[in-house]
Coordinates of C-alpha atoms in Angstrom, one line a residue:
Chain A
M17 CA 0.4 0.0 0.1
H18 CA 1.2 3.8 -1.1
Q19 CA 2.2 5.8 1.7
P20 CA 3.3 9.1 1.0
Q21 CA 4.7 11.5 3.7
T22 CA 2.2 12.8 6.0
T23 CA 4.1 15.5 8.0
P24 CA 4.9 18.7 5.9
R25 CA 8.2 19.2 4.4
R26 CA 10.7 21.1 6.5
S27 CA 11.7 24.7 5.0
I28 CA 12.7 27.8 6.7
Y29 CA 10.3 30.1 4.5
Y30 CA 7.6 27.9 2.6
Q31 CA 4.7 26.5 4.8
Y32 CA 3.9 23.1 3.0
K33 CA 0.3 22.4 2.9
V34 CA -0.3 18.6 3.5
H35 CA -3.8 17.9 1.0
P36 CA -5.9 14.6 1.6
P37 CA -5.3 11.6 -0.4
Y38 CA -7.6 10.6 -3.0
L39 CA -8.5 6.9 -2.1
P40 CA -10.9 4.8 -3.9
A41 CA -14.9 3.7 -2.5
T42 CA -13.4 -0.2 -3.1
P43 CA -9.9 -1.2 -3.4
G44 CA -9.8 -3.0 -6.7
E45 CA -12.5 -1.0 -8.4
V46 CA -11.9 -0.1 -12.3
Q47 CA -12.7 3.6 -13.0
R48 CA -12.8 5.2 -16.5
A49 CA -10.9 9.0 -17.0
D50 CA -10.5 10.6 -20.3
V51 CA -7.1 11.6 -20.0
V52 CA -4.9 11.1 -17.2
V53 CA -1.8 13.1 -16.2
V54 CA 0.4 11.3 -14.1
G55 CA 2.5 14.0 -12.0
A56 CA 1.3 17.0 -10.6
G57 CA 4.9 19.1 -11.4
P58 CA 5.1 22.3 -13.0
V59 CA 4.5 20.7 -16.7
G60 CA 2.1 18.4 -15.8
L61 CA -0.1 20.5 -13.9
A62 CA -0.1 23.2 -16.7
T63 CA -0.3 20.7 -19.7
A64 CA -3.9 19.8 -17.5
L65 CA -4.6 23.6 -17.4
E66 CA -4.1 23.9 -21.2
M67 CA -6.3 20.8 -22.0
A68 CA -9.1 21.8 -19.9
R69 CA -9.5 25.3 -21.9
Y70 CA -10.7 22.9 -24.6
G71 CA -13.3 21.5 -22.4
V72 CA -11.0 18.3 -22.0
R73 CA -11.8 16.9 -18.8
C74 CA -8.5 15.8 -17.1
L75 CA -7.4 13.2 -14.1
V76 CA -4.2 14.0 -12.4
L77 CA -2.5 12.2 -10.4
E78 CA 0.4 12.9 -7.8
S79 CA 2.2 10.2 -5.9
E80 CA 2.5 13.0 -2.9
L81 CA 0.9 15.0 -1.0
Q82 CA 2.2 18.0 -0.9
V83 CA 4.4 19.9 -3.3
S84 CA 7.8 19.7 -4.1
E85 CA 11.0 19.9 -1.9
G86 CA 13.4 22.9 -2.4
S87 CA 13.3 25.7 -4.8
R88 CA 14.4 23.5 -7.6
A89 CA 13.3 25.3 -10.6
I90 CA 13.3 29.2 -9.8
V91 CA 14.4 31.0 -13.2
F92 CA 11.3 31.5 -15.5
T93 CA 11.7 33.0 -19.0
R94 CA 9.7 35.6 -21.1
R95 CA 8.3 32.7 -23.0
S96 CA 7.0 30.4 -19.7
M97 CA 5.7 33.3 -18.8
E98 CA 3.3 33.7 -22.1
I99 CA 2.5 30.6 -21.7
L100 CA 1.7 30.8 -18.2
Q101 CA -0.5 33.6 -19.2
Q102 CA -2.5 31.3 -20.9
A103 CA -2.5 28.7 -17.8
G104 CA -3.8 31.7 -15.8
V105 CA -1.4 32.1 -13.3
A106 CA 0.8 34.8 -14.9
D107 CA -0.5 37.4 -13.0
R108 CA 0.5 35.6 -9.5
I109 CA 4.3 34.6 -10.4
V110 CA 4.6 38.1 -11.6
A111 CA 3.7 39.9 -8.1
A112 CA 5.4 37.1 -6.5
G113 CA 8.9 36.9 -8.6
L114 CA 11.6 38.6 -9.1
H115 CA 12.4 40.1 -12.4
W116 CA 15.9 40.6 -14.1
R117 CA 17.7 40.6 -17.4
F118 CA 21.6 40.8 -16.4
G119 CA 24.3 38.2 -16.0
N120 CA 27.5 38.6 -14.9
S121 CA 31.0 36.0 -14.9
F122 CA 33.6 36.6 -12.7
F123 CA 37.5 35.3 -13.2
R124 CA 40.0 36.5 -11.1
G125 CA 37.8 39.1 -9.3
E126 CA 37.3 40.8 -12.4
R127 CA 33.9 41.0 -14.4
V128 CA 34.8 39.3 -17.7
F129 CA 31.6 39.5 -19.5
R130 CA 27.9 41.1 -18.5
L131 CA 24.9 39.7 -20.7
E132 CA 22.1 42.0 -21.1
A133 CA 18.9 39.8 -22.3
P134 CA 17.0 42.4 -24.4
H135 CA 13.2 43.4 -23.5
D136 CA 11.3 46.2 -25.3
E137 CA 8.1 47.6 -24.4
D138 CA 6.2 45.3 -26.7
D139 CA 6.8 42.6 -24.3
R140 CA 4.4 42.3 -21.1
F141 CA 6.8 40.2 -19.2
Q142 CA 10.6 40.6 -18.0
P143 CA 13.3 38.6 -20.0
L144 CA 13.9 36.5 -16.5
T145 CA 11.7 36.1 -13.3
N146 CA 12.7 33.8 -10.2
L147 CA 10.2 32.3 -8.2
Q148 CA 10.7 29.1 -5.9
Q149 CA 9.4 26.5 -7.0
Q150 CA 6.6 25.2 -4.7
Y151 CA 5.1 28.7 -4.7
L152 CA 4.6 28.2 -8.8
E153 CA 3.6 24.7 -8.1
E154 CA 1.1 26.0 -5.2
F155 CA -0.4 28.7 -7.3
L156 CA -0.8 26.0 -10.8
V157 CA -2.5 23.6 -7.4
D158 CA -4.9 26.5 -7.0
A159 CA -5.7 26.9 -10.7
V160 CA -6.6 23.5 -10.9
A161 CA -8.7 24.1 -7.8
A162 CA -10.8 26.5 -9.6
Q163 CA -11.1 24.7 -13.2
P164 CA -14.0 22.4 -12.8
A165 CA -12.6 20.2 -15.6
I166 CA -9.7 19.0 -13.5
E167 CA -9.5 16.4 -10.4
L168 CA -6.1 16.1 -9.0
R169 CA -5.5 13.4 -7.0
W170 CA -3.0 13.5 -4.3
G171 CA -1.4 10.1 -2.7
N172 CA -1.8 8.3 -5.5
R173 CA 1.2 6.4 -7.2
V174 CA 1.2 4.8 -10.6
T175 CA 2.7 1.3 -10.2
A176 CA 1.7 -0.3 -13.8
I177 CA 1.4 1.3 -16.8
E178 CA -0.1 -1.1 -19.8
P179 CA -1.0 1.1 -23.1
H180 CA -3.1 -0.6 -25.9
D181 CA -4.8 0.2 -29.1
E182 CA -7.8 1.8 -27.3
G183 CA -5.8 3.4 -24.4
V184 CA -3.5 3.3 -21.5
R185 CA -4.9 1.0 -18.1
L186 CA -2.6 2.4 -15.0
T187 CA -3.0 0.6 -12.0
V188 CA -2.6 3.4 -9.1
D189 CA -2.1 2.5 -5.2
T190 CA -3.1 4.6 -2.9
P191 CA -3.0 4.6 1.4
A192 CA -6.5 2.5 0.7
G193 CA -5.3 0.5 -1.6
P194 CA -4.7 0.0 -5.2
Y195 CA -7.7 0.6 -8.2
T196 CA -7.1 0.7 -12.1
L197 CA -7.7 3.3 -14.2
E198 CA -8.9 3.0 -18.0
A199 CA -7.7 5.9 -19.5
G200 CA -8.6 6.8 -23.3
W201 CA -5.0 9.0 -23.5
A202 CA -2.2 9.4 -20.7
V203 CA 0.4 12.0 -20.2
A204 CA 3.5 11.0 -18.4
A205 CA 4.9 14.1 -16.9
D206 CA 6.3 12.2 -13.7
G207 CA 9.9 13.4 -13.8
A208 CA 13.8 13.6 -14.4
R209 CA 13.6 9.9 -12.8
S210 CA 9.7 9.0 -14.4
P211 CA 8.9 5.6 -13.0
I212 CA 6.9 5.7 -16.3
R213 CA 9.7 5.8 -18.6
S214 CA 11.1 2.8 -16.0
L215 CA 7.7 0.8 -15.8
L216 CA 8.1 0.5 -19.8
G217 CA 11.8 0.4 -20.0
L218 CA 12.3 3.2 -22.3
K219 CA 15.9 4.3 -22.8
L220 CA 17.2 7.9 -23.3
E221 CA 19.8 8.5 -25.6
G222 CA 22.3 11.1 -24.9
D223 CA 25.3 11.9 -22.9
S224 CA 25.9 12.1 -19.0
Y225 CA 28.3 14.8 -18.1
E226 CA 31.4 14.2 -14.8
G227 CA 30.2 17.7 -13.3
R228 CA 28.5 17.3 -10.5
F229 CA 27.0 20.5 -9.0
V230 CA 25.9 21.1 -5.2
I231 CA 23.0 23.5 -5.1
A232 CA 22.3 25.0 -2.0
D233 CA 19.5 27.1 -0.7
I234 CA 20.5 29.5 2.0
R235 CA 18.6 32.6 3.6
I236 CA 20.9 35.7 4.2
R237 CA 20.3 39.7 3.3
L238 CA 22.8 40.9 0.7
D239 CA 22.7 44.3 -0.7
L240 CA 22.8 43.1 -4.6
P241 CA 20.6 43.4 -7.4
T242 CA 18.6 40.5 -8.9
E243 CA 21.1 39.5 -11.6
R244 CA 22.8 36.3 -12.5
L245 CA 26.7 35.9 -11.2
A246 CA 29.1 33.1 -12.4
F247 CA 32.3 33.4 -11.0
F248 CA 34.9 30.9 -13.2
D249 CA 37.9 29.4 -11.3
P250 CA 37.3 30.9 -8.1
P251 CA 40.2 30.7 -5.1
W252 CA 38.3 28.3 -2.8
N253 CA 37.6 26.2 -5.6
P254 CA 40.1 25.9 -8.3
G255 CA 39.4 25.3 -11.6
N256 CA 35.1 25.2 -11.2
T257 CA 32.5 27.4 -11.3
V258 CA 30.0 28.9 -8.6
L259 CA 26.8 30.2 -9.4
M260 CA 24.8 32.5 -7.6
H261 CA 20.8 33.1 -7.8
R262 CA 18.5 35.9 -5.6
E263 CA 15.2 34.3 -5.2
P264 CA 12.3 36.0 -3.0
G265 CA 12.5 36.3 0.1
D266 CA 15.9 36.9 0.9
I267 CA 16.8 33.4 -0.5
W268 CA 20.0 32.6 -2.3
R269 CA 20.6 29.7 -4.6
I270 CA 24.5 28.5 -4.6
D271 CA 25.2 26.2 -6.9
F272 CA 29.6 25.3 -6.8
Q273 CA 30.8 22.1 -8.6
L274 CA 32.1 19.3 -6.4
P275 CA 36.1 19.0 -6.6
A276 CA 36.7 15.6 -8.7
G277 CA 36.7 12.5 -6.6
E278 CA 34.2 13.9 -3.8
T279 CA 31.0 11.9 -3.7
P280 CA 27.6 13.7 -3.4
E281 CA 27.8 12.6 0.3
Q282 CA 30.6 13.8 1.3
A283 CA 29.8 17.3 -0.6
L284 CA 26.3 17.0 1.4
Q285 CA 28.0 17.0 4.9
P286 CA 26.9 20.4 7.3
E287 CA 30.7 21.3 7.9
S288 CA 31.3 21.0 4.2
L289 CA 28.8 22.9 3.0
K290 CA 29.3 25.3 5.9
A291 CA 32.9 26.1 5.0
R292 CA 32.5 26.7 1.0
I293 CA 29.7 28.9 1.4
D294 CA 31.2 30.6 4.2
A295 CA 34.1 31.0 1.5
Q296 CA 32.1 32.2 -1.5
L297 CA 30.0 35.0 1.0
K298 CA 33.5 36.0 2.3
M299 CA 35.2 35.9 -1.5
I300 CA 32.0 38.1 -2.4
G301 CA 32.9 40.5 0.4
V302 CA 30.8 39.3 3.2
A303 CA 33.0 39.6 6.0
D304 CA 31.3 37.8 9.0
P305 CA 28.8 35.4 7.1
Q306 CA 25.8 34.7 9.0
W307 CA 23.0 32.8 7.1
E308 CA 20.6 30.0 7.5
M309 CA 20.5 26.8 5.5
D310 CA 16.5 25.6 3.7
W311 CA 17.9 23.2 1.4
C312 CA 20.0 21.4 -0.8
S313 CA 21.1 18.9 -3.1
V314 CA 22.9 17.3 -5.7
Y315 CA 22.9 17.6 -9.1
S316 CA 24.6 16.0 -12.3
A317 CA 24.7 17.5 -16.1
R318 CA 23.0 14.9 -18.5
A319 CA 21.9 15.6 -21.6
M320 CA 19.6 13.0 -23.2
T321 CA 16.1 12.6 -24.8
L322 CA 13.8 10.1 -25.5
P323 CA 14.0 9.5 -29.3
S324 CA 10.1 9.6 -29.7
Y325 CA 7.4 10.7 -27.3
V326 CA 4.5 9.7 -28.2
H327 CA 4.0 5.5 -27.5
G328 CA 0.3 4.6 -29.0
R329 CA -1.7 6.9 -27.0
L330 CA 0.7 7.5 -23.8
C331 CA 2.6 10.8 -24.1
F332 CA 5.9 12.0 -22.2
T333 CA 6.3 15.4 -21.7
G334 CA 8.9 17.6 -19.7
D335 CA 11.7 16.0 -17.6
A336 CA 10.2 12.5 -18.6
A337 CA 10.3 13.2 -21.8
H338 CA 14.3 14.8 -21.4
M339 CA 16.8 15.6 -19.2
L340 CA 18.7 18.8 -20.2
P341 CA 21.8 20.9 -18.3
I342 CA 20.8 23.1 -16.0
F343 CA 22.6 26.2 -17.5
G344 CA 20.4 27.9 -19.1
V345 CA 17.6 27.5 -16.9
R346 CA 16.4 24.8 -19.5
G347 CA 14.4 22.0 -17.3
A348 CA 10.7 23.4 -16.9
N349 CA 10.8 26.2 -19.2
T350 CA 11.5 23.3 -21.5
G351 CA 8.8 21.5 -19.9
W352 CA 6.2 24.0 -20.4
Q353 CA 7.2 24.4 -24.1
D354 CA 6.4 20.9 -24.2
G355 CA 3.1 20.9 -22.5
Q356 CA 2.2 23.6 -24.4
N357 CA 2.6 22.0 -27.7
L358 CA 1.1 18.5 -26.5
A359 CA -2.2 19.9 -25.1
W360 CA -3.8 21.6 -27.8
K361 CA -2.8 18.7 -30.1
L362 CA -4.1 16.0 -27.4
A363 CA -7.3 18.2 -27.1
F364 CA -8.3 18.1 -30.8
V365 CA -7.8 14.7 -31.1
Q366 CA -9.5 13.8 -27.7
R367 CA -12.4 16.3 -29.2
G368 CA -12.7 14.3 -32.2
W369 CA -11.1 17.5 -34.0
A370 CA -8.2 15.8 -35.2
S371 CA -6.9 12.4 -35.8
P372 CA -4.1 10.9 -33.9
A373 CA -1.8 11.8 -36.6
L374 CA -2.0 15.2 -35.4
L375 CA -0.1 14.0 -32.1
D376 CA 3.5 12.5 -34.2
S377 CA 4.0 16.5 -34.9
Y378 CA 4.0 16.7 -30.8
S379 CA 7.1 14.1 -30.9
H380 CA 8.2 15.5 -34.2
E381 CA 8.5 18.8 -33.3
R382 CA 9.5 18.7 -29.3
V383 CA 12.2 16.0 -30.4
T384 CA 14.1 18.6 -32.5
A385 CA 13.5 21.3 -29.9
A386 CA 15.4 18.9 -27.0
R387 CA 18.3 18.1 -29.2
E388 CA 18.6 21.2 -30.5
I389 CA 19.1 22.3 -26.3
I390 CA 20.9 19.4 -26.3
E391 CA 23.6 20.8 -29.1
E392 CA 23.7 24.2 -27.3
A393 CA 23.4 23.2 -23.7
G394 CA 26.4 20.7 -24.5
R395 CA 28.3 24.3 -25.5
S396 CA 27.4 25.7 -22.0
T397 CA 28.3 22.5 -20.4
R398 CA 31.4 22.0 -22.0
F399 CA 32.6 25.3 -20.9
M400 CA 31.1 25.2 -17.0
T401 CA 32.4 21.5 -16.5
P402 CA 35.0 20.6 -19.2
P403 CA 34.8 17.0 -20.1
T404 CA 38.0 16.3 -21.3
A405 CA 41.8 17.9 -20.3
G406 CA 41.9 19.9 -24.1
Y407 CA 38.4 21.2 -23.2
R408 CA 39.9 22.9 -19.6
L409 CA 42.9 23.5 -21.3
L410 CA 40.6 25.9 -23.9
R411 CA 38.0 27.1 -21.1
D412 CA 41.1 28.3 -19.2
A413 CA 43.0 29.9 -22.2
T414 CA 39.6 31.7 -22.8
L415 CA 39.0 33.2 -19.2
S416 CA 42.2 34.3 -19.3
L417 CA 42.4 36.3 -22.5
A418 CA 39.0 37.4 -21.4
L419 CA 40.5 39.8 -19.3
R420 CA 42.3 42.0 -21.5
Q421 CA 40.9 40.5 -24.9
D422 CA 37.1 41.4 -26.3
F423 CA 36.7 38.5 -29.1
V424 CA 37.0 35.8 -26.6
R425 CA 33.9 37.6 -24.2
P426 CA 31.2 36.3 -26.5
L427 CA 32.3 32.5 -25.4
L428 CA 31.3 33.0 -21.9
H429 CA 27.9 33.7 -22.9
W430 CA 25.4 31.4 -21.1
R431 CA 22.8 30.3 -23.8
T432 CA 19.3 30.6 -22.2
S433 CA 16.5 28.9 -22.9
R434 CA 14.2 30.2 -25.9
A435 CA 11.4 29.5 -27.9
H436 CA 11.9 27.0 -30.5
D437 CA 10.8 27.9 -34.4
Y438 CA 9.9 24.4 -35.5
L439 CA 10.9 25.4 -39.1
D440 CA 10.5 21.6 -40.6
S441 CA 7.3 21.1 -38.4
P442 CA 4.9 18.9 -40.7
L443 CA 2.1 21.2 -40.0
N444 CA 3.7 24.6 -41.7
S445 CA 2.1 25.4 -44.9
A446 CA 4.1 24.2 -47.7
V447 CA 3.0 26.7 -50.3
D448 CA 2.4 30.3 -47.9
D449 CA 4.9 33.4 -48.0
N450 CA 7.0 32.8 -45.5
H451 CA 10.0 33.6 -47.7
L452 CA 8.6 36.6 -49.2
F453 CA 8.6 38.4 -46.0
T454 CA 11.7 40.4 -44.7
G455 CA 11.3 39.8 -41.0
G456 CA 8.7 39.0 -38.1
P457 CA 8.1 35.5 -36.9
V458 CA 8.8 32.6 -39.4
T459 CA 6.5 29.8 -40.2
G460 CA 6.6 27.6 -37.4
G461 CA 8.2 30.0 -34.7
P462 CA 6.4 31.7 -32.4
L463 CA 4.4 34.9 -33.1
R464 CA 5.5 37.9 -30.7
N465 CA 3.7 39.8 -28.3
V466 CA 3.0 43.2 -28.9
R467 CA 1.1 46.5 -27.1
L468 CA -2.1 47.2 -28.4
E469 CA -2.9 51.1 -29.0
D470 CA -5.4 50.3 -26.0
G471 CA -2.3 49.6 -23.7
G472 CA -3.2 46.0 -23.4
F473 CA -0.8 43.0 -25.3
L474 CA -1.7 41.2 -28.2
F475 CA -1.6 37.6 -26.2
D476 CA -4.0 39.0 -23.6
R477 CA -6.5 38.7 -26.4
M478 CA -5.6 35.1 -27.6
E479 CA -7.9 32.5 -26.6
A480 CA -7.4 28.6 -26.9
A481 CA -8.2 28.2 -30.5
F482 CA -6.4 28.6 -33.9
H483 CA -6.2 32.2 -35.0
L484 CA -6.0 34.7 -37.9
L485 CA -4.8 37.7 -37.7
I486 CA -5.6 39.7 -41.1
F487 CA -4.4 43.1 -42.0
I488 CA -7.1 44.9 -43.6
E489 CA -7.5 48.6 -44.9
A490 CA -11.1 48.8 -45.7
D491 CA -14.1 47.6 -43.5
T492 CA -14.4 44.0 -44.6
L493 CA -12.4 40.8 -44.9
P494 CA -10.9 39.4 -48.0
E495 CA -13.3 38.2 -49.9
G496 CA -14.7 34.5 -49.3
V497 CA -12.5 34.1 -45.9
T498 CA -15.6 34.3 -43.6
E499 CA -17.4 31.5 -45.4
Q500 CA -14.3 29.7 -45.3
V501 CA -13.8 30.2 -41.8
Q502 CA -17.1 29.0 -41.3
R503 CA -16.8 25.5 -42.6
L504 CA -13.3 25.4 -40.5
R505 CA -15.1 25.7 -37.4
L506 CA -17.5 22.8 -38.3
G507 CA -17.7 20.5 -35.9
G508 CA -17.1 22.7 -33.0
I509 CA -12.9 23.2 -33.8
P510 CA -12.4 26.5 -32.1
W511 CA -11.0 29.2 -34.7
R512 CA -11.1 33.0 -34.0
V513 CA -10.4 35.6 -36.9
I514 CA -8.6 39.0 -35.3
A515 CA -9.0 42.2 -37.8
V516 CA -6.0 44.4 -37.6
R517 CA -7.3 47.5 -39.1
I518 CA -4.4 49.8 -40.6
R519 CA -7.5 52.7 -41.4
G520 CA -10.5 53.1 -40.0
Q521 CA -12.8 52.8 -36.9
G522 CA -15.3 50.0 -35.5
P523 CA -15.4 46.3 -35.7
V524 CA -14.9 44.5 -38.6
P525 CA -18.0 41.7 -39.6
G526 CA -16.9 38.4 -39.8
A527 CA -13.9 39.2 -37.3
D528 CA -14.4 37.7 -33.6
L529 CA -12.0 40.8 -32.6
T530 CA -11.1 44.1 -34.7
L531 CA -7.7 45.6 -33.3
S532 CA -6.7 49.0 -34.4
D533 CA -3.3 49.1 -36.0
H534 CA -3.0 52.9 -37.0
N535 CA -0.1 53.5 -35.5
G536 CA 1.2 50.3 -37.2
R537 CA 3.2 48.9 -34.4
I538 CA 1.3 45.2 -35.1
R539 CA 2.3 45.4 -39.3
Q540 CA 5.6 46.3 -37.9
R541 CA 6.3 43.6 -35.3
C542 CA 4.7 40.7 -37.7
A543 CA 6.8 43.0 -40.7
V544 CA 3.4 43.4 -42.8
P545 CA 3.7 45.4 -45.8
A546 CA 0.2 46.1 -46.7
A547 CA -3.3 45.1 -46.1
G548 CA -4.2 42.1 -47.7
A549 CA -1.6 39.8 -45.5
A550 CA -2.3 37.8 -42.8
Y551 CA -0.8 34.8 -40.3
L552 CA -2.4 31.9 -39.3
V553 CA -1.6 31.1 -35.6
R554 CA -1.9 27.9 -33.6
P555 CA -3.5 27.6 -30.0
D556 CA 0.1 27.6 -28.9
Q557 CA 0.8 30.9 -30.7
H558 CA 3.0 29.2 -33.1
V559 CA 2.7 30.8 -37.0
C560 CA 1.8 27.7 -39.0
A561 CA 1.5 30.0 -42.4
R562 CA 1.3 33.6 -43.1
W563 CA 0.8 35.2 -46.8
L564 CA 1.1 38.8 -48.0
H565 CA -2.1 37.7 -49.9
L566 CA -4.8 35.6 -48.4
T567 CA -7.1 33.7 -49.8
P568 CA -9.6 31.0 -48.9
H569 CA -7.7 28.2 -50.9
R570 CA -4.6 29.3 -48.9
L571 CA -6.6 29.3 -46.0
Q572 CA -7.9 26.2 -46.8
E573 CA -4.5 24.5 -47.9
A574 CA -2.9 25.7 -44.3
A575 CA -5.5 24.5 -41.9
E576 CA -5.5 20.9 -43.5
K577 CA -1.9 21.3 -43.1
A578 CA -2.4 22.7 -39.6
L579 CA -4.5 19.8 -38.2
A580 CA -2.9 17.1 -40.2
V581 CA -5.7 16.2 -42.4
D582 CA -5.0 13.0 -44.7
S583 CA -1.5 13.4 -43.6
N584 CA 1.2 9.9 -43.5
P585 CA 2.8 9.3 -40.7
I586 CA 5.7 11.4 -40.0
P587 CA 8.9 9.2 -39.2
S588 CA 10.8 10.1 -36.3
P589 CA 13.4 13.4 -36.4
Chain B
M5 CA 49.0 36.8 -47.3
P6 CA 53.0 37.2 -46.8
E7 CA 54.9 34.8 -45.8
L8 CA 58.1 35.1 -43.7
S9 CA 61.4 35.6 -44.5
T10 CA 63.8 33.0 -43.3
A11 CA 65.5 35.7 -41.0
E12 CA 62.3 36.8 -39.9
L13 CA 61.0 33.0 -39.2
E14 CA 64.5 32.5 -37.0
L15 CA 63.1 35.8 -35.1
V16 CA 60.0 33.5 -34.4
Y17 CA 61.4 31.0 -33.7
D18 CA 63.9 32.1 -30.8
H19 CA 60.4 34.7 -29.4
L20 CA 58.7 31.7 -29.1
A21 CA 61.5 29.8 -27.1
Q22 CA 62.3 32.4 -24.9
S23 CA 58.8 32.8 -24.2
L24 CA 58.2 29.0 -23.4
D25 CA 61.0 29.3 -21.4
R26 CA 59.8 32.6 -19.5
V27 CA 56.4 30.7 -18.5
G28 CA 58.0 27.5 -18.0
P29 CA 57.0 23.7 -18.8
E30 CA 53.5 23.7 -16.6
R31 CA 52.0 27.2 -18.1
A32 CA 53.1 26.4 -21.6
P33 CA 50.2 24.9 -22.8
L34 CA 48.0 27.6 -21.5
Y35 CA 50.4 30.0 -23.3
L36 CA 50.7 28.1 -26.6
T37 CA 46.2 27.9 -26.5
K38 CA 46.0 31.2 -25.7
L39 CA 48.2 32.3 -28.4
A40 CA 46.4 29.8 -31.3
L41 CA 43.4 31.5 -30.3
L42 CA 44.7 34.8 -30.8
G43 CA 46.3 33.6 -33.7
A44 CA 43.1 32.1 -35.3
Q45 CA 41.5 35.5 -34.3
T46 CA 43.9 37.5 -36.8
L47 CA 43.8 34.8 -39.2
G48 CA 40.1 35.3 -39.5
S49 CA 39.4 31.7 -41.3
V50 CA 38.6 28.7 -39.6
Q51 CA 39.3 26.8 -42.9
I52 CA 42.9 28.0 -42.6
F53 CA 43.1 27.3 -38.8
V54 CA 41.9 23.7 -39.3
E55 CA 44.4 23.3 -42.1
L56 CA 47.4 24.7 -39.9
S57 CA 46.1 22.3 -37.2
N58 CA 46.1 19.5 -39.2
K59 CA 50.1 20.3 -40.2
A60 CA 50.8 20.7 -36.9
M61 CA 49.4 17.4 -36.1
Q62 CA 51.3 15.6 -38.7
D63 CA 54.6 13.5 -37.7
L64 CA 54.3 14.6 -33.6

């Protein structure tokens, strides 16, 4: 019988709430569910919330009775905030978090590199937001509680899983004994150690790196701005790297690399931790360091992915699908992009609006993204924790040169998580005008937010639907487009038309929303040269077609493509 | 690209030998690696750098 921890986890700043477990009325009973999400971490909860927007009923299973232990993922990118805005929790994260855009790298007491993440007034969210994962999970749990389509079951552990032709059979253990769930679909969002991945014997491909990091959260008052601090080769930890991030509530994350040959158990000894954290604090000028430890753990850098994320009616997402190095905040930030990509597709399939072939594109797009991340993260990881004598020599030579030579400093750039452009997506139009645009978001890439003339933002107006943005000069949509959209809506598929007015006033007939663009801001952001142009945007805000001249026929082609109509199964990337 | 005369090459030979002696055997690899990166930047060609690297690899 599953016995989750019933006492609150220990923390010096976070009050853990222990939720009551869900218990089956009759042990051994068989229940049915449309979609089961396994894991109530940041990715599982956000994925469930996203699916609920399309009217999909979800059951979320969590083996524990409380949110996760320790601050874990603490840095969230702008793209993540845009995704979490759709999930309905962005405002609370903005209010609770710390916002920042500068990163600094130090070597021999000198700042050798300063990174500035771009930010302009068309962006609603700052480039980076720091918040402890417990708070973020709490906000998501609250949002789930307010969403009648989702039931979250605490203290429910999956002990067996069997994907079959019509669905997925799960054996779920609880403090009152097991029960069986017959699910139409299942989503594995059960984290880096994914029990589901293990139960099915699925193997990740890729590399593990030698470098191991201690991650420790301490409470200390430091008069420093919210910026990323990286210290290479500090005197107290020669040859290794130390990272520091500010978290809300005077909590600081300190990451430092273990000396070669030291075990995690040795590194987590209180005396060892104290000596090293004191040394780091003294190095940054704290004369008599006084601090309290909240949480610490050991992390090893890995860059691995499943080669496919869809296994029949079971889909993997987040860390369950891949394990990525922390450098560049690629864990949760990648996971939400997975979840957002998966949610609308699984919802469309579950609602009968698209065939299961649509899900092949989830695996295609996100496995490709994971491989891009692994390639990029590999560079950062090789710099932070050089895997061989040769890489160490080049790293040391680069740091030494960086004290006086500008040209090597970009090599210290810490590549952050970004939204991926699904350039070779099977859902992209094959015959649009992408190559004729001279800028703007490319077909496959995410649409970019824009500040509207009324002071709001474009993404505030986007709903759980395909969006057709049409740029118009007169008072009408291009001929035949309204009728074409009506046909696309048959069967209940959510489509919205946004008319972007270059001139004139008032709502445009046939459009669900009319935006005024007299100042040309939206046109500029989308690189639209003239009226008649249009963008087709998927529910996850990625562009799947753009045209200089929209016609009903072209819309039809792109819509069929975007919904994988009559597509053949896509080979793995 | 201009080439060094034999007399100039001899000056480079002496300078490099004396620099290696000055930095000492322990720091010689770091020094040579920095020198290689500075040289590559001045060359401005990945292709020429790789060709030079391959030539240096021969007959070690």
